[in-house]
mmCIF file of C-alpha atoms in Angstrom:
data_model
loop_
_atom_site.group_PDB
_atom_site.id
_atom_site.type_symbol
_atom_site.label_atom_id
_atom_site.label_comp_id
_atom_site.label_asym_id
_atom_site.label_seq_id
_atom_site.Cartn_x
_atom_site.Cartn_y
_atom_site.Cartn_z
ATOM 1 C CA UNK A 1 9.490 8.162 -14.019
ATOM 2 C CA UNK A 2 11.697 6.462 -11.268
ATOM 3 C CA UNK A 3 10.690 3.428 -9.808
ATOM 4 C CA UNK A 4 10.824 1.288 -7.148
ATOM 5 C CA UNK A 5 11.956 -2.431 -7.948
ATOM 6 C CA UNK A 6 11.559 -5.511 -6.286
ATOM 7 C CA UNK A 7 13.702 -9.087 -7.254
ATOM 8 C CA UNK A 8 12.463 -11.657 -7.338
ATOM 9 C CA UNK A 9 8.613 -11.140 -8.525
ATOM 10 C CA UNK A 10 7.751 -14.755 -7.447
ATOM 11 C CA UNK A 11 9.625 -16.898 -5.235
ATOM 12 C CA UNK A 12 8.575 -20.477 -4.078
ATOM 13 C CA UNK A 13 10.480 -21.650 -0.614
ATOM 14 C CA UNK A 14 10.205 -24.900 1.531
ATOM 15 C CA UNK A 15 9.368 -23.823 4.873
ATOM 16 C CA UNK A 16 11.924 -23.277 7.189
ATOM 17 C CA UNK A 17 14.081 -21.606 4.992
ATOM 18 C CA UNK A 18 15.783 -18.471 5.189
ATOM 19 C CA UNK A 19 14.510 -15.991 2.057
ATOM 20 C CA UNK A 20 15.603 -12.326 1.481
ATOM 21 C CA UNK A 21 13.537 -10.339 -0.827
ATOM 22 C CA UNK A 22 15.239 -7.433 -2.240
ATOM 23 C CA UNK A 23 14.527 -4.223 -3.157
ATOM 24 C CA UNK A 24 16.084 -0.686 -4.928
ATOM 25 C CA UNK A 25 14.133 2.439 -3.722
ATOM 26 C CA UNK A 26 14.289 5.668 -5.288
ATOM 27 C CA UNK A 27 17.867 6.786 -5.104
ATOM 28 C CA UNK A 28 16.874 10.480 -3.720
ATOM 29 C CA UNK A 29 14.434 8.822 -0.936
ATOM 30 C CA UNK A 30 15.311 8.644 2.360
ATOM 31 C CA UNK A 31 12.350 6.617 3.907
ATOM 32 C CA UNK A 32 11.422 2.626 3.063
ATOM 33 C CA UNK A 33 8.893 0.379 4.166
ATOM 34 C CA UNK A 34 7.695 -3.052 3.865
ATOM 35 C CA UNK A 35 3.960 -4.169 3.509
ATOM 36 C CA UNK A 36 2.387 -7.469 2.803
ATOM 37 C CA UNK A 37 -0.752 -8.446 1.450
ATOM 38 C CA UNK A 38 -2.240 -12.607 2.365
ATOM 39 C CA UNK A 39 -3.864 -13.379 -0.603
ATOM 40 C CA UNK A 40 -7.832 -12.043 -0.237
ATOM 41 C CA UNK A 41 -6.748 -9.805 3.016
ATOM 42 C CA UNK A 42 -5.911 -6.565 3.230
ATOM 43 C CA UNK A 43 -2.229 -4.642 2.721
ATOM 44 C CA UNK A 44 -0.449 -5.005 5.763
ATOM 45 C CA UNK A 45 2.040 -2.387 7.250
ATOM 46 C CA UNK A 46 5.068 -4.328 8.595
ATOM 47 C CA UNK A 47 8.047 -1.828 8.852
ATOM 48 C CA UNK A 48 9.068 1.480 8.471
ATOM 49 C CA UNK A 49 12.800 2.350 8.007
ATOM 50 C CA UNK A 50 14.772 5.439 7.842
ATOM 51 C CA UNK A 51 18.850 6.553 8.818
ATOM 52 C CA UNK A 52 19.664 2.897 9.143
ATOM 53 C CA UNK A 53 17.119 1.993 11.287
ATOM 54 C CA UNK A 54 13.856 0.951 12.405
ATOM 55 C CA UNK A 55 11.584 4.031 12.681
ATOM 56 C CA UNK A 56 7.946 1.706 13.195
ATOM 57 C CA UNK A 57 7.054 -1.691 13.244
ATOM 58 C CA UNK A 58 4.086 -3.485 13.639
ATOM 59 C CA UNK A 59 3.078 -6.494 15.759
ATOM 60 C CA UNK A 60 3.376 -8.647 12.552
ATOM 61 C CA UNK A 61 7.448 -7.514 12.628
ATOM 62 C CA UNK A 62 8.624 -9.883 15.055
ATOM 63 C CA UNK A 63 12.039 -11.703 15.327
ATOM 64 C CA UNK A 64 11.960 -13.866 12.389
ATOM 65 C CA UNK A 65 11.673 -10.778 10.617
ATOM 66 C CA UNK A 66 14.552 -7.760 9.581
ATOM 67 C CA UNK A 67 15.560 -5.492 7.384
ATOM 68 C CA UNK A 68 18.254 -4.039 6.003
ATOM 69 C CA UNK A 69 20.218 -1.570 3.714
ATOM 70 C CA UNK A 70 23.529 -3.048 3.142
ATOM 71 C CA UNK A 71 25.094 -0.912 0.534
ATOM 72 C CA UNK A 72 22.997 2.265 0.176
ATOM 73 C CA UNK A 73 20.722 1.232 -2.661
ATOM 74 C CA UNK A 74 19.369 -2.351 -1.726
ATOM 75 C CA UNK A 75 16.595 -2.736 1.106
ATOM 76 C CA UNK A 76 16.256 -6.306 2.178
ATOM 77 C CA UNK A 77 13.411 -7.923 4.035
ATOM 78 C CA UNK A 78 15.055 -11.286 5.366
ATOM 79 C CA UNK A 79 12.260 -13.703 7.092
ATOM 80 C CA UNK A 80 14.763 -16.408 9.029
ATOM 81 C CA UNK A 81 12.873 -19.688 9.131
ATOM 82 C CA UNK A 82 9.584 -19.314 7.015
ATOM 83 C CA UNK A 83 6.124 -20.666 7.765
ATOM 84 C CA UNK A 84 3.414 -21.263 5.686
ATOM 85 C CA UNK A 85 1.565 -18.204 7.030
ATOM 86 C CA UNK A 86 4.505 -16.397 5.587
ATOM 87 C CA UNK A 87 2.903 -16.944 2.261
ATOM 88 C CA UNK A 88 1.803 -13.445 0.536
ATOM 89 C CA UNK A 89 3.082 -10.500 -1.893
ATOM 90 C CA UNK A 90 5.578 -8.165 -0.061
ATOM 91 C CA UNK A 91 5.533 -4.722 -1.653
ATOM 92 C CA UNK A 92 8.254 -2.707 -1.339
ATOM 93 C CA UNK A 93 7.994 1.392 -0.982
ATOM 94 C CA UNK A 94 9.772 4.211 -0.663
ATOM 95 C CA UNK A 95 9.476 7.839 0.052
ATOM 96 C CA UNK A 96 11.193 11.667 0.261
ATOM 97 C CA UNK A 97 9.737 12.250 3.557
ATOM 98 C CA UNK A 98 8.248 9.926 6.478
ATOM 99 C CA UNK A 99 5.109 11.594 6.060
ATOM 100 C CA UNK A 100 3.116 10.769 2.842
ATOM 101 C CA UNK A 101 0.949 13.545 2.737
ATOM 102 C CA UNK A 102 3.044 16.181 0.852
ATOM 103 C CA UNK A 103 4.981 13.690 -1.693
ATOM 104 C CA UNK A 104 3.369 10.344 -1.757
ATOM 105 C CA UNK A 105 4.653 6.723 -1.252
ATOM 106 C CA UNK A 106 6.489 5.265 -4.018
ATOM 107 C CA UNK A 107 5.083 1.430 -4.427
ATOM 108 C CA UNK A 108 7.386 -1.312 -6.096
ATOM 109 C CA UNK A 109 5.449 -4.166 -7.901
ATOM 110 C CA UNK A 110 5.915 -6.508 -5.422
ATOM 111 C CA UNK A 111 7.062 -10.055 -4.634
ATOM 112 C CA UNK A 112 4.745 -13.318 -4.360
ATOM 113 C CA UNK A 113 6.530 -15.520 -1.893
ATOM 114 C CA UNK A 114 5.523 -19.162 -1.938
ATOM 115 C CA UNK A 115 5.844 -21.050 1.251
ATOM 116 C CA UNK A 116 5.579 -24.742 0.974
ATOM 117 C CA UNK B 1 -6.507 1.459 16.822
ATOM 118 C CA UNK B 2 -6.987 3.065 12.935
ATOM 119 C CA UNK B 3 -9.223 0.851 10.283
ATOM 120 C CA UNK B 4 -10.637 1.279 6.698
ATOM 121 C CA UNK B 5 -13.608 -0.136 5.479
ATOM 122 C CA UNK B 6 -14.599 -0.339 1.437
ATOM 123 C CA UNK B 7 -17.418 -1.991 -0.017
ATOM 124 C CA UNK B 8 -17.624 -5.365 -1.364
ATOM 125 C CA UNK B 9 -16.566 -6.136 -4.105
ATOM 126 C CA UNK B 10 -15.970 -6.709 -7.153
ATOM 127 C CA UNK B 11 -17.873 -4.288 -9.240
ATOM 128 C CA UNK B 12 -18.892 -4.127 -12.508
ATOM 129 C CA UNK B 13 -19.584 -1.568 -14.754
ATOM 130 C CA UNK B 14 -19.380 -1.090 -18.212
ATOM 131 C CA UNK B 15 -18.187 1.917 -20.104
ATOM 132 C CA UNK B 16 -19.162 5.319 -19.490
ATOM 133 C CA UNK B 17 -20.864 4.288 -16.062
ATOM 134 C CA UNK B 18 -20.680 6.193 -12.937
ATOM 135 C CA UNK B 19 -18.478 4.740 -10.322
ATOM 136 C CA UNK B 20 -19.082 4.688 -6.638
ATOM 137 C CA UNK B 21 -16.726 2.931 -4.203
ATOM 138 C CA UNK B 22 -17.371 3.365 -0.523
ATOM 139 C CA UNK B 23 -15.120 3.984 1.650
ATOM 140 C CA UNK B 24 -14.824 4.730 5.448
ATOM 141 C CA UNK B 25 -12.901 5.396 8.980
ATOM 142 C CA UNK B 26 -12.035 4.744 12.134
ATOM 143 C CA UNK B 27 -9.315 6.776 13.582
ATOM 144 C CA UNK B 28 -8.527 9.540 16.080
ATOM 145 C CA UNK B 29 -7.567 13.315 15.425
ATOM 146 C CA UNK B 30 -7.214 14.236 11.530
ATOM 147 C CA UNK B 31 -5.990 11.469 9.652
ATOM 148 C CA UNK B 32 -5.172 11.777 5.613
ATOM 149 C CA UNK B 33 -6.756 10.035 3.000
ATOM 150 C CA UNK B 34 -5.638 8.818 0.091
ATOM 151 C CA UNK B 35 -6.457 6.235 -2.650
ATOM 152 C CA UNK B 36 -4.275 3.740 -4.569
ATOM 153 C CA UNK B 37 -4.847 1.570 -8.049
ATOM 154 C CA UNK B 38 -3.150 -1.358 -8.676
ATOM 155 C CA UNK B 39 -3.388 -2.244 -12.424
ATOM 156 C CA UNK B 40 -2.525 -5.906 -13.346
ATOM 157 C CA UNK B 41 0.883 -7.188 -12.466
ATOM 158 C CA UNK B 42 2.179 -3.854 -11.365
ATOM 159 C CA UNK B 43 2.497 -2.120 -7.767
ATOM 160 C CA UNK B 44 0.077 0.379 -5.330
ATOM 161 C CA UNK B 45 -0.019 3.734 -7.086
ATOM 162 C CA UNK B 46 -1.035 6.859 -5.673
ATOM 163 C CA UNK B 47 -4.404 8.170 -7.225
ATOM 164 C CA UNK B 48 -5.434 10.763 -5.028
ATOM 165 C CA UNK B 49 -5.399 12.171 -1.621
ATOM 166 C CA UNK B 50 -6.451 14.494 0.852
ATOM 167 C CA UNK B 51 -4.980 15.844 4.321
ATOM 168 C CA UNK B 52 -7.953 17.925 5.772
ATOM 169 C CA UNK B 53 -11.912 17.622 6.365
ATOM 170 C CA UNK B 54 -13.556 19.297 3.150
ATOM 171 C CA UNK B 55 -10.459 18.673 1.152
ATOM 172 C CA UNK B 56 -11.203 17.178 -2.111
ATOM 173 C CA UNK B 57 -8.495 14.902 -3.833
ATOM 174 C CA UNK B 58 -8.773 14.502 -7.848
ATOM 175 C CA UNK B 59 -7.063 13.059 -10.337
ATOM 176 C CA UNK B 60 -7.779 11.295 -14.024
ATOM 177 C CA UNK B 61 -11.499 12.018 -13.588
ATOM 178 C CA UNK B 62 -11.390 10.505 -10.363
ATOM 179 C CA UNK B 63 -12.868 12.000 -7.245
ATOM 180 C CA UNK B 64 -12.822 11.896 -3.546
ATOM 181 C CA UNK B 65 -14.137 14.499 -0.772
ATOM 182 C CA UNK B 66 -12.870 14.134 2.923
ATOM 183 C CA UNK B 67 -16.199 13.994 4.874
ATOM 184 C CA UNK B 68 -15.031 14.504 8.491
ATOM 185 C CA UNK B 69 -18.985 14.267 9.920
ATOM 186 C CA UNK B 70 -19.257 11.285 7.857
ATOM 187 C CA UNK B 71 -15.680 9.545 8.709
ATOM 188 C CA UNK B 72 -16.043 8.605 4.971
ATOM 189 C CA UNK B 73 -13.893 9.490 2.087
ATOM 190 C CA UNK B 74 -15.807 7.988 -1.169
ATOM 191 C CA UNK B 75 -14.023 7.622 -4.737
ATOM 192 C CA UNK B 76 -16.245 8.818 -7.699
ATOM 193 C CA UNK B 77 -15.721 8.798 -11.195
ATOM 194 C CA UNK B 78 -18.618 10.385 -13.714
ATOM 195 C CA UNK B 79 -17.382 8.007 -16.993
ATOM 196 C CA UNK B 80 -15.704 4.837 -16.350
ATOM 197 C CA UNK B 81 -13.397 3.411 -19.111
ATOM 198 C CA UNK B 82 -11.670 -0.145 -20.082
ATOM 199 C CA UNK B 83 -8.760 1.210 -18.760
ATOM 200 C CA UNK B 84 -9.996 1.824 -15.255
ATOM 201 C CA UNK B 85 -10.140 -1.878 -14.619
ATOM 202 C CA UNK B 86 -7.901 -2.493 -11.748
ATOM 203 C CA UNK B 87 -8.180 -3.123 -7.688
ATOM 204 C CA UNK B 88 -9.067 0.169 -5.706
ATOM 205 C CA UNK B 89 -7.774 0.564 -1.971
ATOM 206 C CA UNK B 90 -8.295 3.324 0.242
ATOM 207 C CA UNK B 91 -6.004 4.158 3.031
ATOM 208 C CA UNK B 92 -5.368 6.270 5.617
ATOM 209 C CA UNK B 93 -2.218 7.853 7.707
ATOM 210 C CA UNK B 94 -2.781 8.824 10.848
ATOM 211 C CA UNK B 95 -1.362 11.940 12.951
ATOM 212 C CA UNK B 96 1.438 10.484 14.510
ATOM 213 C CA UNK B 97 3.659 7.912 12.758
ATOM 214 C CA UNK B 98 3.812 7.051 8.909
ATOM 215 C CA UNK B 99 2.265 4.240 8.221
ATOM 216 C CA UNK B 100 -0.973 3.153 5.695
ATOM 217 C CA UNK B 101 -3.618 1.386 7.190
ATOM 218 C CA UNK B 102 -5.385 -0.001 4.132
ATOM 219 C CA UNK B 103 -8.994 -1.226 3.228
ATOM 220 C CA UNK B 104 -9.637 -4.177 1.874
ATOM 221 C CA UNK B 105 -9.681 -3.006 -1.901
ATOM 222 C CA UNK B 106 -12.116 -3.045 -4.240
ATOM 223 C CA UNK B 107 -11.684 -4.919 -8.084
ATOM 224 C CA UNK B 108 -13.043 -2.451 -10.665
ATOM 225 C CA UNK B 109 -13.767 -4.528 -13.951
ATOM 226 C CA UNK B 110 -15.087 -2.256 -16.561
ATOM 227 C CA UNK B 111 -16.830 -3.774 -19.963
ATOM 228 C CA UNK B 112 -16.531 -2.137 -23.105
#
């Protein structure tokens, strides 16, 4: 069954570093999205992204934030100076259309990003 | 704006129980409703959903029944197994736009 993956699963950074977490949708899917989950709060919408651009954000998506697709398979979540807030699992997803109902999100497993 | 609310967790149960996990609403117009498992060390997967009031979502013994009167959308399962054990979140998308608003999940531990 295809899969969405996400590289690294864990990574540790000192804070105010740049970190890109990375990403390979589905190759037939033509929406992506990022979500975060703080550890004991809920999953988090932060960006929705589809024909090379932004489609929806949320208030959490703000300039230290962006995303990109730089060669048609990766999808990259870059966070520019990190703060300790920053600190939570980023799940990756992916789907055929921007509206889940019919054919479902596709989750990856997720990265646990370490800000210290 | 949209929210989800589950129940407190975590549960326990152990094998062949019946499973309840509450879950309900707050959104305008017709949202859909869905349900995801995360099993250890792996990502959100899909277990069931359903786009209209009345609309029942099922899948691997699982149940859910879109109560619009209710603005609740509860998971049920008749026979819970080992297997089960994971963290339950329900979620909703609303009519405009494509993002999940998600609960606050619920961790399923199931004793043989």
């Amino acid at each position: 069954e295809p899969e969405v993956t996400q590289t690294p699963s864990h990574q540790v950074t000192q804070m105010g570093q740049e970190v890109i977490l990375r990403c390979v949708p589905i190759s037939n899917h033509l929406y992506f999205y990022w979500y975060r989950q703080i550890l004991g709060q809920k999953v988090e919408f932060l960006v929705s992204f589809y024909n090379n651009e932004i489609s929806e954000k949320s208030e959490i998506f703000d300039d230290q934030f962006s995303v990109e697709r730089p060669d048609g398979s990766n999808f990259t979540l870059k966070i520019r100076s990190t703060k300790l807030e920053d600190s939570a699992m980023y799940f990756c997803a992916s789907s055929e259309e921007g509206g889940q109902a019919l054919y479902g999100y596709t989750f990856g497993s997720g990265t646990r990003l370490t800000v210290v | 704006g949209n929210s989800v609310t589950q129940m407190e967790g975590p549960v326990t149960l152990s094998e062949e129980a019946f499973l309840t996990i509450n879950c309900t609403y707050t959104a305008t117009g017709y949202p859909s409703l869905f349900w995801y498992v995360q099993y250890p060390g792996e990502g959100l997967q899909l277990l069931l959903k359903a786009t209209k009031a009345d609309d029942k979502g099922s899948n691997k013994g699982f149940e859910a029944t879109y109560r619009k009167e209710t603005t609740s959308f509860h998971l049920e399962k008749g026979s819970v197994q080992v297997s089960d054990s994971a963290v339950y979140f329900c979620a909703l998308m609303g009519t405009s736009g494509s993002r999940l608003t998600f609960g606050e999940g619920t961790q399923l531990t199931v004793n043989p």
